Amino acid sequence: MRLTIEKYHGLGNDYLVYDPNKNKLKLTPARVQFLCNRNFGVGADGVLEGPVLEGDRISMIIWNSDGSQTQNSGNGVRIFGAYLKDAGYVQKKDFSIHSQGGDIDIHYLNEEGTRLKASMGKASFWSDEVPVAGPRREIINETMVFGRIPYPVTCLSVGNPHLVILMDEISKELVCRIGKYSESARQFPEKINTQIMKVLDRTHIQTEVYERGAGYTLASGSGCCAAAAAAYRLGLTDPKMIVQMPGGTLELEIREDATVLMTGDVGYVGSIKLGNHFTEQLRALDK
Ligand SMILES: N[C@@H](CCC[C@H](N)C(=O)O)C(=O)O
């Protein structure tokens, strides 16, 4: 039976939805890498495997394009919410999706299910929760050196690990130059997503991201959550703000209990039936 994959994007951060209820081939890191390969595969920043249905619980597994798994994905949860509606798994306007980072509450903001609000959990700046090596402390503007250059770094978890660096000017080149050092720096035992952030005013910030396990992407939902939480904690913004990335914008709200609310759109690209030869190549990658 041919494998069928649905392709979506969140602000240009593109994902393949692989539904195990329709595709019997089990995903492995090597198969995810091959599917995400933009030259020999379908091409994507990651894969969302699910829904895994256990009673009333709807779970998904979030894969990065390098074949690693992660606890959370902001664009991923909105995309998965759109898929669940498109595929007829969900009819309600409010429900939860479970991933390795915990439960994410989702609310559809339109009939089509293409604009969604997600409660991304609580931001934590505590080193043992990000994690960051060294004594337990909150990591706010701590000097860290990447590529022999010192930066004022704020680290936090929004289910997955992020670092945020405030800068006067940001660019793709700059975030890639930092990210290639920071992603796997020794102080991050689970690696880390890297954001550089420019504060435009108290209700607008701009970011560029170099993702753990995916490299440069046009947008990161969890990265936006991290940047917004950091900007608010640093006293640079109001609790509600717009985050601008090369791929588009998200609306963010930081609640007093540090819960992060994210609102944004999702785009549906289309359904892809994998060819027999490609499927055989995938099947041969069984590790
Ligand atoms: N693009 C995603 C982030 C995906 C996970 C991240 N690369 C990680 O490994 O934590 C998003 O929209 O949040």
PDB file of C-alpha atoms and ligand atoms in Angstrom:
ATOM      1  CA  MET A   1       0.000   0.000   0.000  1.00  0.00           C
ATOM      2  CA  ARG A   2       1.505   3.360  -0.959  1.00  0.00           C
ATOM      3  CA  LEU A   3       2.480   5.751   1.828  1.00  0.00           C
ATOM      4  CA  THR A   4       0.585   9.049   1.920  1.00  0.00           C
ATOM      5  CA  ILE A   5       1.953  12.139   3.632  1.00  0.00           C
ATOM      6  CA  GLU A   6       0.326  15.545   4.181  1.00  0.00           C
ATOM      7  CA  LYS A   7       2.555  18.621   3.928  1.00  0.00           C
ATOM      8  CA  TYR A   8       1.800  21.814   5.873  1.00  0.00           C
ATOM      9  CA  HIS A   9       3.777  24.845   6.984  1.00  0.00           C
ATOM     10  CA  GLY A  10       3.648  27.300   9.856  1.00  0.00           C
ATOM     11  CA  LEU A  11       5.083  30.602   8.596  1.00  0.00           C
ATOM     12  CA  GLY A  12       7.319  28.740   6.172  1.00  0.00           C
ATOM     13  CA  ASN A  13       8.502  26.225   8.805  1.00  0.00           C
ATOM     14  CA  ASP A  14       7.391  23.157   6.920  1.00  0.00           C
ATOM     15  CA  TYR A  15       6.405  19.785   8.319  1.00  0.00           C
ATOM     16  CA  LEU A  16       5.251  16.444   6.970  1.00  0.00           C
ATOM     17  CA  VAL A  17       2.345  14.841   8.835  1.00  0.00           C
ATOM     18  CA  TYR A  18       2.857  11.057   8.893  1.00  0.00           C
ATOM     19  CA  ASP A  19      -0.299   9.316  10.142  1.00  0.00           C
ATOM     20  CA  PRO A  20       0.516   5.821  11.500  1.00  0.00           C
ATOM     21  CA  ASN A  21      -3.177   4.911  11.239  1.00  0.00           C
ATOM     22  CA  LYS A  22      -2.834   5.222   7.438  1.00  0.00           C
ATOM     23  CA  ASN A  23       0.837   4.280   6.931  1.00  0.00           C
ATOM     24  CA  LYS A  24       2.127   1.026   8.371  1.00  0.00           C
ATOM     25  CA  LEU A  25       5.845   1.666   7.883  1.00  0.00           C
ATOM     26  CA  LYS A  26       7.387   2.598  11.271  1.00  0.00           C
ATOM     27  CA  LEU A  27       9.404   5.814  11.301  1.00  0.00           C
ATOM     28  CA  THR A  28      13.070   5.684  12.325  1.00  0.00           C
ATOM     29  CA  PRO A  29      15.647   8.501  12.508  1.00  0.00           C
ATOM     30  CA  ALA A  30      17.120   7.441   9.166  1.00  0.00           C
ATOM     31  CA  ARG A  31      13.680   7.384   7.500  1.00  0.00           C
ATOM     32  CA  VAL A  32      12.860  10.848   8.888  1.00  0.00           C
ATOM     33  CA  GLN A  33      16.155  12.229   7.579  1.00  0.00           C
ATOM     34  CA  PHE A  34      15.429  10.762   4.134  1.00  0.00           C
ATOM     35  CA  LEU A  35      11.845  12.099   4.065  1.00  0.00           C
ATOM     36  CA  CYS A  36      13.095  15.582   5.056  1.00  0.00           C
ATOM     37  CA  ASN A  37      15.912  15.605   2.504  1.00  0.00           C
ATOM     38  CA  ARG A  38      15.149  18.511   0.146  1.00  0.00           C
ATOM     39  CA  ASN A  39      17.012  16.923  -2.792  1.00  0.00           C
ATOM     40  CA  PHE A  40      16.320  13.190  -2.597  1.00  0.00           C
ATOM     41  CA  GLY A  41      13.221  13.191  -0.403  1.00  0.00           C
ATOM     42  CA  VAL A  42      10.007  15.166   0.050  1.00  0.00           C
ATOM     43  CA  GLY A  43      11.788  17.968   1.916  1.00  0.00           C
ATOM     44  CA  ALA A  44      10.778  19.522   5.249  1.00  0.00           C
ATOM     45  CA  ASP A  45      12.079  20.984   8.510  1.00  0.00           C
ATOM     46  CA  GLY A  46      10.562  18.038  10.377  1.00  0.00           C
ATOM     47  CA  VAL A  47       7.942  15.296  10.638  1.00  0.00           C
ATOM     48  CA  LEU A  48       4.882  15.113  12.900  1.00  0.00           C
ATOM     49  CA  GLU A  49       4.012  11.458  13.528  1.00  0.00           C
ATOM     50  CA  GLY A  50       0.470  10.894  14.721  1.00  0.00           C
ATOM     51  CA  PRO A  51      -2.203  10.892  15.907  1.00  0.00           C
ATOM     52  CA  VAL A  52      -1.377   8.125  18.337  1.00  0.00           C
ATOM     53  CA  LEU A  53      -4.806   7.486  19.867  1.00  0.00           C
ATOM     54  CA  GLU A  54      -4.845   6.147  23.453  1.00  0.00           C
ATOM     55  CA  GLY A  55      -8.402   6.426  24.796  1.00  0.00           C
ATOM     56  CA  ASP A  56      -9.273  10.135  24.777  1.00  0.00           C
ATOM     57  CA  ARG A  57      -5.627  11.160  24.537  1.00  0.00           C
ATOM     58  CA  ILE A  58      -4.263  12.380  21.189  1.00  0.00           C
ATOM     59  CA  SER A  59      -0.460  12.177  21.014  1.00  0.00           C
ATOM     60  CA  MET A  60       2.103  13.137  18.446  1.00  0.00           C
ATOM     61  CA  ILE A  61       5.828  12.515  18.050  1.00  0.00           C
ATOM     62  CA  ILE A  62       7.819  15.530  16.854  1.00  0.00           C
ATOM     63  CA  TRP A  63      10.869  14.792  14.679  1.00  0.00           C
ATOM     64  CA  ASN A  64      13.531  17.259  13.556  1.00  0.00           C
ATOM     65  CA  SER A  65      14.946  16.901  10.045  1.00  0.00           C
ATOM     66  CA  ASP A  66      18.179  15.416  11.447  1.00  0.00           C
ATOM     67  CA  GLY A  67      16.167  12.484  12.822  1.00  0.00           C
ATOM     68  CA  SER A  68      16.190  13.639  16.445  1.00  0.00           C
ATOM     69  CA  GLN A  69      12.980  13.891  18.444  1.00  0.00           C
ATOM     70  CA  THR A  70      11.940  16.914  20.474  1.00  0.00           C
ATOM     71  CA  GLN A  71       9.542  17.766  23.255  1.00  0.00           C
ATOM     72  CA  ASN A  72       7.705  20.659  21.629  1.00  0.00           C
ATOM     73  CA  SER A  73       7.111  22.555  18.405  1.00  0.00           C
ATOM     74  CA  GLY A  74       4.957  25.653  18.223  1.00  0.00           C
ATOM     75  CA  ASN A  75       4.432  25.550  14.478  1.00  0.00           C
ATOM     76  CA  GLY A  76       4.141  21.789  14.786  1.00  0.00           C
ATOM     77  CA  VAL A  77       1.243  21.846  17.254  1.00  0.00           C
ATOM     78  CA  ARG A  78      -0.703  24.330  15.125  1.00  0.00           C
ATOM     79  CA  ILE A  79      -0.046  22.234  11.996  1.00  0.00           C
ATOM     80  CA  PHE A  80      -1.070  19.067  13.810  1.00  0.00           C
ATOM     81  CA  GLY A  81      -4.231  20.777  15.047  1.00  0.00           C
ATOM     82  CA  ALA A  82      -5.084  21.694  11.457  1.00  0.00           C
ATOM     83  CA  TYR A  83      -4.434  18.103  10.316  1.00  0.00           C
ATOM     84  CA  LEU A  84      -6.629  16.625  13.050  1.00  0.00           C
ATOM     85  CA  LYS A  85      -9.518  18.780  11.810  1.00  0.00           C
ATOM     86  CA  ASP A  86      -8.828  18.115   8.106  1.00  0.00           C
ATOM     87  CA  ALA A  87      -8.638  14.356   8.705  1.00  0.00           C
ATOM     88  CA  GLY A  88     -11.808  14.320  10.822  1.00  0.00           C
ATOM     89  CA  TYR A  89     -10.168  13.252  14.085  1.00  0.00           C
ATOM     90  CA  VAL A  90     -11.400  16.344  15.977  1.00  0.00           C
ATOM     91  CA  GLN A  91     -14.729  18.185  15.733  1.00  0.00           C
ATOM     92  CA  LYS A  92     -14.506  20.247  18.940  1.00  0.00           C
ATOM     93  CA  LYS A  93     -13.116  23.808  19.037  1.00  0.00           C
ATOM     94  CA  ASP A  94     -10.947  23.092  22.099  1.00  0.00           C
ATOM     95  CA  PHE A  95      -8.817  20.022  22.769  1.00  0.00           C
ATOM     96  CA  SER A  96      -5.334  18.935  23.898  1.00  0.00           C
ATOM     97  CA  ILE A  97      -2.424  17.387  22.058  1.00  0.00           C
ATOM     98  CA  HIS A  98       0.136  15.354  24.032  1.00  0.00           C
ATOM     99  CA  SER A  99       3.813  15.366  23.059  1.00  0.00           C
ATOM    100  CA  GLN A 100       7.043  14.518  24.888  1.00  0.00           C
ATOM    101  CA  GLY A 101       6.938  18.021  26.411  1.00  0.00           C
ATOM    102  CA  GLY A 102       3.486  17.495  27.934  1.00  0.00           C
ATOM    103  CA  ASP A 103      -0.066  18.541  27.010  1.00  0.00           C
ATOM    104  CA  ILE A 104      -0.713  21.543  24.753  1.00  0.00           C
ATOM    105  CA  ASP A 105      -4.211  23.057  24.809  1.00  0.00           C
ATOM    106  CA  ILE A 106      -5.395  24.062  21.336  1.00  0.00           C
ATOM    107  CA  HIS A 107      -8.264  26.360  20.327  1.00  0.00           C
ATOM    108  CA  TYR A 108      -9.469  26.777  16.732  1.00  0.00           C
ATOM    109  CA  LEU A 109     -10.041  30.425  15.869  1.00  0.00           C
ATOM    110  CA  ASN A 110     -11.774  29.802  12.520  1.00  0.00           C
ATOM    111  CA  GLU A 111     -14.030  27.196  10.909  1.00  0.00           C
ATOM    112  CA  GLU A 112     -11.282  25.970   8.559  1.00  0.00           C
ATOM    113  CA  GLY A 113      -8.938  25.247  11.457  1.00  0.00           C
ATOM    114  CA  THR A 114      -6.162  27.265   9.831  1.00  0.00           C
ATOM    115  CA  ARG A 115      -5.828  29.834  12.605  1.00  0.00           C
ATOM    116  CA  LEU A 116      -5.176  28.407  16.039  1.00  0.00           C
ATOM    117  CA  LYS A 117      -4.303  29.485  19.569  1.00  0.00           C
ATOM    118  CA  ALA A 118      -2.050  27.205  21.643  1.00  0.00           C
ATOM    119  CA  SER A 119      -1.186  27.312  25.334  1.00  0.00           C
ATOM    120  CA  MET A 120       2.468  26.322  25.178  1.00  0.00           C
ATOM    121  CA  GLY A 121       3.014  25.694  28.866  1.00  0.00           C
ATOM    122  CA  LYS A 122       5.087  27.701  31.323  1.00  0.00           C
ATOM    123  CA  ALA A 123       8.412  29.290  30.477  1.00  0.00           C
ATOM    124  CA  SER A 124      11.175  28.384  32.947  1.00  0.00           C
ATOM    125  CA  PHE A 125      14.544  30.126  33.155  1.00  0.00           C
ATOM    126  CA  TRP A 126      15.912  27.646  35.727  1.00  0.00           C
ATOM    127  CA  SER A 127      19.092  25.972  34.470  1.00  0.00           C
ATOM    128  CA  ASP A 128      18.100  22.480  35.570  1.00  0.00           C
ATOM    129  CA  GLU A 129      14.856  22.739  33.543  1.00  0.00           C
ATOM    130  CA  VAL A 130      16.372  23.981  30.272  1.00  0.00           C
ATOM    131  CA  PRO A 131      18.883  22.181  30.855  1.00  0.00           C
ATOM    132  CA  VAL A 132      22.148  24.121  31.159  1.00  0.00           C
ATOM    133  CA  ALA A 133      25.173  22.680  32.966  1.00  0.00           C
ATOM    134  CA  GLY A 134      26.543  24.244  36.148  1.00  0.00           C
ATOM    135  CA  PRO A 135      25.010  25.397  39.447  1.00  0.00           C
ATOM    136  CA  ARG A 136      21.221  25.756  39.565  1.00  0.00           C
ATOM    137  CA  ARG A 137      20.412  29.326  38.655  1.00  0.00           C
ATOM    138  CA  GLU A 138      18.099  31.330  36.442  1.00  0.00           C
ATOM    139  CA  ILE A 139      19.966  32.174  33.240  1.00  0.00           C
ATOM    140  CA  ILE A 140      19.252  35.813  32.515  1.00  0.00           C
ATOM    141  CA  ASN A 141      21.833  37.781  30.500  1.00  0.00           C
ATOM    142  CA  GLU A 142      24.640  35.350  31.436  1.00  0.00           C
ATOM    143  CA  THR A 143      27.788  35.830  29.380  1.00  0.00           C
ATOM    144  CA  MET A 144      28.513  32.839  27.146  1.00  0.00           C
ATOM    145  CA  VAL A 145      31.167  32.586  24.429  1.00  0.00           C
ATOM    146  CA  PHE A 146      30.280  31.139  21.015  1.00  0.00           C
ATOM    147  CA  GLY A 147      32.936  31.180  18.287  1.00  0.00           C
ATOM    148  CA  ARG A 148      35.286  33.156  20.568  1.00  0.00           C
ATOM    149  CA  ILE A 149      32.741  35.998  20.901  1.00  0.00           C
ATOM    150  CA  PRO A 150      30.983  36.742  24.251  1.00  0.00           C
ATOM    151  CA  TYR A 151      27.188  37.218  24.202  1.00  0.00           C
ATOM    152  CA  PRO A 152      24.610  38.105  26.908  1.00  0.00           C
ATOM    153  CA  VAL A 153      22.507  34.913  26.880  1.00  0.00           C
ATOM    154  CA  THR A 154      19.090  34.200  28.370  1.00  0.00           C
ATOM    155  CA  CYS A 155      18.141  30.507  28.448  1.00  0.00           C
ATOM    156  CA  LEU A 156      14.720  29.026  29.028  1.00  0.00           C
ATOM    157  CA  SER A 157      12.539  26.023  28.451  1.00  0.00           C
ATOM    158  CA  VAL A 158       9.088  26.101  26.862  1.00  0.00           C
ATOM    159  CA  GLY A 159       9.017  22.331  26.883  1.00  0.00           C
ATOM    160  CA  ASN A 160      12.104  22.381  24.641  1.00  0.00           C
ATOM    161  CA  PRO A 161      15.384  24.233  25.258  1.00  0.00           C
ATOM    162  CA  HIS A 162      16.097  27.730  23.907  1.00  0.00           C
ATOM    163  CA  LEU A 163      18.653  30.465  24.200  1.00  0.00           C
ATOM    164  CA  VAL A 164      17.877  34.080  23.330  1.00  0.00           C
ATOM    165  CA  ILE A 165      20.406  36.838  22.616  1.00  0.00           C
ATOM    166  CA  LEU A 166      19.235  40.482  22.451  1.00  0.00           C
ATOM    167  CA  MET A 167      20.867  42.396  19.582  1.00  0.00           C
ATOM    168  CA  ASP A 168      20.553  45.797  17.904  1.00  0.00           C
ATOM    169  CA  GLU A 169      20.579  44.202  14.452  1.00  0.00           C
ATOM    170  CA  ILE A 170      19.745  40.608  13.482  1.00  0.00           C
ATOM    171  CA  SER A 171      20.253  38.553  10.308  1.00  0.00           C
ATOM    172  CA  LYS A 172      20.260  35.002   8.981  1.00  0.00           C
ATOM    173  CA  GLU A 173      24.043  35.106   8.663  1.00  0.00           C
ATOM    174  CA  LEU A 174      24.459  36.156  12.291  1.00  0.00           C
ATOM    175  CA  VAL A 175      22.135  33.529  13.791  1.00  0.00           C
ATOM    176  CA  CYS A 176      23.782  30.815  11.690  1.00  0.00           C
ATOM    177  CA  ARG A 177      27.251  31.981  12.727  1.00  0.00           C
ATOM    178  CA  ILE A 178      26.262  31.744  16.426  1.00  0.00           C
ATOM    179  CA  GLY A 179      24.019  28.676  16.088  1.00  0.00           C
ATOM    180  CA  LYS A 180      26.660  26.419  14.572  1.00  0.00           C
ATOM    181  CA  TYR A 181      28.616  26.858  17.830  1.00  0.00           C
ATOM    182  CA  SER A 182      25.778  27.145  20.373  1.00  0.00           C
ATOM    183  CA  GLU A 183      23.581  24.229  19.225  1.00  0.00           C
ATOM    184  CA  SER A 184      25.927  21.575  20.603  1.00  0.00           C
ATOM    185  CA  ALA A 185      27.966  23.657  23.057  1.00  0.00           C
ATOM    186  CA  ARG A 186      29.153  21.616  26.052  1.00  0.00           C
ATOM    187  CA  GLN A 187      26.981  23.588  28.530  1.00  0.00           C
ATOM    188  CA  PHE A 188      23.811  22.278  26.794  1.00  0.00           C
ATOM    189  CA  PRO A 189      23.565  18.519  27.516  1.00  0.00           C
ATOM    190  CA  GLU A 190      20.430  18.219  25.339  1.00  0.00           C
ATOM    191  CA  LYS A 191      21.677  20.760  22.751  1.00  0.00           C
ATOM    192  CA  ILE A 192      19.646  23.983  22.256  1.00  0.00           C
ATOM    193  CA  ASN A 193      17.633  26.133  19.852  1.00  0.00           C
ATOM    194  CA  THR A 194      19.216  29.542  19.247  1.00  0.00           C
ATOM    195  CA  GLN A 195      17.305  32.789  18.741  1.00  0.00           C
ATOM    196  CA  ILE A 196      18.671  36.304  18.201  1.00  0.00           C
ATOM    197  CA  MET A 197      16.150  39.010  18.994  1.00  0.00           C
ATOM    198  CA  LYS A 198      15.675  42.703  18.133  1.00  0.00           C
ATOM    199  CA  VAL A 199      13.137  44.646  20.221  1.00  0.00           C
ATOM    200  CA  LEU A 200      11.309  47.135  17.968  1.00  0.00           C
ATOM    201  CA  ASP A 201       9.015  48.573  20.675  1.00  0.00           C
ATOM    202  CA  ARG A 202       7.067  47.336  23.693  1.00  0.00           C
ATOM    203  CA  THR A 203       4.665  45.322  21.524  1.00  0.00           C
ATOM    204  CA  HIS A 204       6.855  44.187  18.633  1.00  0.00           C
ATOM    205  CA  ILE A 205       9.993  42.055  18.473  1.00  0.00           C
ATOM    206  CA  GLN A 206      11.875  40.491  15.557  1.00  0.00           C
ATOM    207  CA  THR A 207      13.742  37.160  15.674  1.00  0.00           C
ATOM    208  CA  GLU A 208      15.922  34.869  13.606  1.00  0.00           C
ATOM    209  CA  VAL A 209      16.324  31.223  14.616  1.00  0.00           C
ATOM    210  CA  TYR A 210      18.860  28.424  14.244  1.00  0.00           C
ATOM    211  CA  GLU A 211      17.018  25.307  15.346  1.00  0.00           C
ATOM    212  CA  ARG A 212      18.361  22.338  17.221  1.00  0.00           C
ATOM    213  CA  GLY A 213      18.249  19.428  14.818  1.00  0.00           C
ATOM    214  CA  ALA A 214      17.173  21.476  11.806  1.00  0.00           C
ATOM    215  CA  GLY A 215      19.462  24.492  11.453  1.00  0.00           C
ATOM    216  CA  TYR A 216      18.171  27.782  10.000  1.00  0.00           C
ATOM    217  CA  THR A 217      14.402  27.905   9.504  1.00  0.00           C
ATOM    218  CA  LEU A 218      12.064  30.732   8.475  1.00  0.00           C
ATOM    219  CA  ALA A 219      10.172  30.549  11.751  1.00  0.00           C
ATOM    220  CA  SER A 220       9.971  28.662  15.025  1.00  0.00           C
ATOM    221  CA  GLY A 221       6.834  28.762  17.136  1.00  0.00           C
ATOM    222  CA  SER A 222       8.492  27.559  20.321  1.00  0.00           C
ATOM    223  CA  GLY A 223      11.393  29.888  19.511  1.00  0.00           C
ATOM    224  CA  CYS A 224       8.952  32.809  19.330  1.00  0.00           C
ATOM    225  CA  CYS A 225       7.524  31.788  22.687  1.00  0.00           C
ATOM    226  CA  ALA A 226      11.023  31.724  24.160  1.00  0.00           C
ATOM    227  CA  ALA A 227      11.984  35.107  22.687  1.00  0.00           C
ATOM    228  CA  ALA A 228       8.740  36.727  23.865  1.00  0.00           C
ATOM    229  CA  ALA A 229       9.103  35.287  27.375  1.00  0.00           C
ATOM    230  CA  ALA A 230      12.706  36.482  27.517  1.00  0.00           C
ATOM    231  CA  ALA A 231      11.840  39.971  26.244  1.00  0.00           C
ATOM    232  CA  TYR A 232       9.084  40.311  28.842  1.00  0.00           C
ATOM    233  CA  ARG A 233      11.304  38.935  31.658  1.00  0.00           C
ATOM    234  CA  LEU A 234      14.021  41.434  30.684  1.00  0.00           C
ATOM    235  CA  GLY A 235      11.445  44.242  31.064  1.00  0.00           C
ATOM    236  CA  LEU A 236      11.704  45.211  27.373  1.00  0.00           C
ATOM    237  CA  THR A 237       8.074  44.565  26.322  1.00  0.00           C
ATOM    238  CA  ASP A 238       4.488  44.375  27.506  1.00  0.00           C
ATOM    239  CA  PRO A 239       3.076  40.874  28.141  1.00  0.00           C
ATOM    240  CA  LYS A 240       1.286  40.890  24.771  1.00  0.00           C
ATOM    241  CA  MET A 241       3.365  41.290  21.622  1.00  0.00           C
ATOM    242  CA  ILE A 242       3.771  40.483  17.931  1.00  0.00           C
ATOM    243  CA  VAL A 243       6.826  38.433  16.973  1.00  0.00           C
ATOM    244  CA  GLN A 244       8.109  38.975  13.435  1.00  0.00           C
ATOM    245  CA  MET A 245      10.194  36.290  11.697  1.00  0.00           C
ATOM    246  CA  PRO A 246      11.270  35.979   8.045  1.00  0.00           C
ATOM    247  CA  GLY A 247       8.366  33.536   7.477  1.00  0.00           C
ATOM    248  CA  GLY A 248       5.663  35.648   9.106  1.00  0.00           C
ATOM    249  CA  THR A 249       4.274  36.781  12.459  1.00  0.00           C
ATOM    250  CA  LEU A 250       2.785  35.220  15.579  1.00  0.00           C
ATOM    251  CA  GLU A 251       0.794  36.810  18.420  1.00  0.00           C
ATOM    252  CA  LEU A 252       2.255  36.045  21.844  1.00  0.00           C
ATOM    253  CA  GLU A 253       0.970  36.597  25.339  1.00  0.00           C
ATOM    254  CA  ILE A 254       2.916  35.914  28.556  1.00  0.00           C
ATOM    255  CA  ARG A 255       0.574  35.279  31.490  1.00  0.00           C
ATOM    256  CA  GLU A 256       1.509  36.231  35.075  1.00  0.00           C
ATOM    257  CA  ASP A 257       2.076  32.533  35.896  1.00  0.00           C
ATOM    258  CA  ALA A 258       4.575  32.393  32.972  1.00  0.00           C
ATOM    259  CA  THR A 259       2.184  30.447  30.735  1.00  0.00           C
ATOM    260  CA  VAL A 260       2.860  31.350  27.087  1.00  0.00           C
ATOM    261  CA  LEU A 261      -0.052  31.716  24.663  1.00  0.00           C
ATOM    262  CA  MET A 262       0.710  31.631  20.933  1.00  0.00           C
ATOM    263  CA  THR A 263      -1.699  32.473  18.083  1.00  0.00           C
ATOM    264  CA  GLY A 264      -0.944  32.005  14.411  1.00  0.00           C
ATOM    265  CA  ASP A 265      -1.848  30.581  11.031  1.00  0.00           C
ATOM    266  CA  VAL A 266      -1.105  27.339   9.231  1.00  0.00           C
ATOM    267  CA  GLY A 267      -0.831  26.677   5.479  1.00  0.00           C
ATOM    268  CA  TYR A 268      -1.758  23.386   3.799  1.00  0.00           C
ATOM    269  CA  VAL A 269       0.553  22.476   0.906  1.00  0.00           C
ATOM    270  CA  GLY A 270      -0.962  19.177  -0.202  1.00  0.00           C
ATOM    271  CA  SER A 271      -1.096  15.408  -0.062  1.00  0.00           C
ATOM    272  CA  ILE A 272       1.900  13.404  -1.314  1.00  0.00           C
ATOM    273  CA  LYS A 273       1.704   9.766  -2.390  1.00  0.00           C
ATOM    274  CA  LEU A 274       5.220   8.342  -2.154  1.00  0.00           C
ATOM    275  CA  GLY A 275       6.478   6.416  -5.169  1.00  0.00           C
ATOM    276  CA  ASN A 276       7.142   2.666  -4.962  1.00  0.00           C
ATOM    277  CA  HIS A 277      10.921   3.015  -5.445  1.00  0.00           C
ATOM    278  CA  PHE A 278      11.189   5.763  -2.821  1.00  0.00           C
ATOM    279  CA  THR A 279       9.092   3.667  -0.440  1.00  0.00           C
ATOM    280  CA  GLU A 280      11.410   0.702  -0.955  1.00  0.00           C
ATOM    281  CA  GLN A 281      14.386   2.973  -0.231  1.00  0.00           C
ATOM    282  CA  LEU A 282      12.631   4.100   2.984  1.00  0.00           C
ATOM    283  CA  ARG A 283      11.862   0.518   3.973  1.00  0.00           C
ATOM    284  CA  ALA A 284      15.552  -0.385   3.632  1.00  0.00           C
ATOM    285  CA  LEU A 285      16.448   2.343   6.183  1.00  0.00           C
ATOM    286  CA  ASP A 286      15.356   0.386   9.240  1.00  0.00           C
ATOM    287  CA  LYS A 287      17.474   2.062  11.931  1.00  0.00           C
TER     288      LYS A 287
HETATM  289  N1  LIG B   1      10.224  24.599  14.484  1.00  0.00           N
HETATM  290  C1  LIG B   1       9.728  24.210  15.751  1.00  0.00           C
HETATM  291  C2  LIG B   1      10.821  23.788  16.722  1.00  0.00           C
HETATM  292  C3  LIG B   1      11.105  22.342  16.490  1.00  0.00           C
HETATM  293  C4  LIG B   1      11.827  21.722  17.608  1.00  0.00           C
HETATM  294  C5  LIG B   1      13.211  22.280  17.829  1.00  0.00           C
HETATM  295  N2  LIG B   1      14.014  22.174  16.627  1.00  0.00           N
HETATM  296  C6  LIG B   1      13.833  21.463  18.944  1.00  0.00           C
HETATM  297  O1  LIG B   1      14.612  20.540  18.659  1.00  0.00           O
HETATM  298  O2  LIG B   1      13.476  21.749  20.094  1.00  0.00           O
HETATM  299  C7  LIG B   1       8.779  25.182  16.379  1.00  0.00           C
HETATM  300  O3  LIG B   1       7.991  25.751  15.608  1.00  0.00           O
HETATM  301  O4  LIG B   1       8.776  25.326  17.613  1.00  0.00           O
END
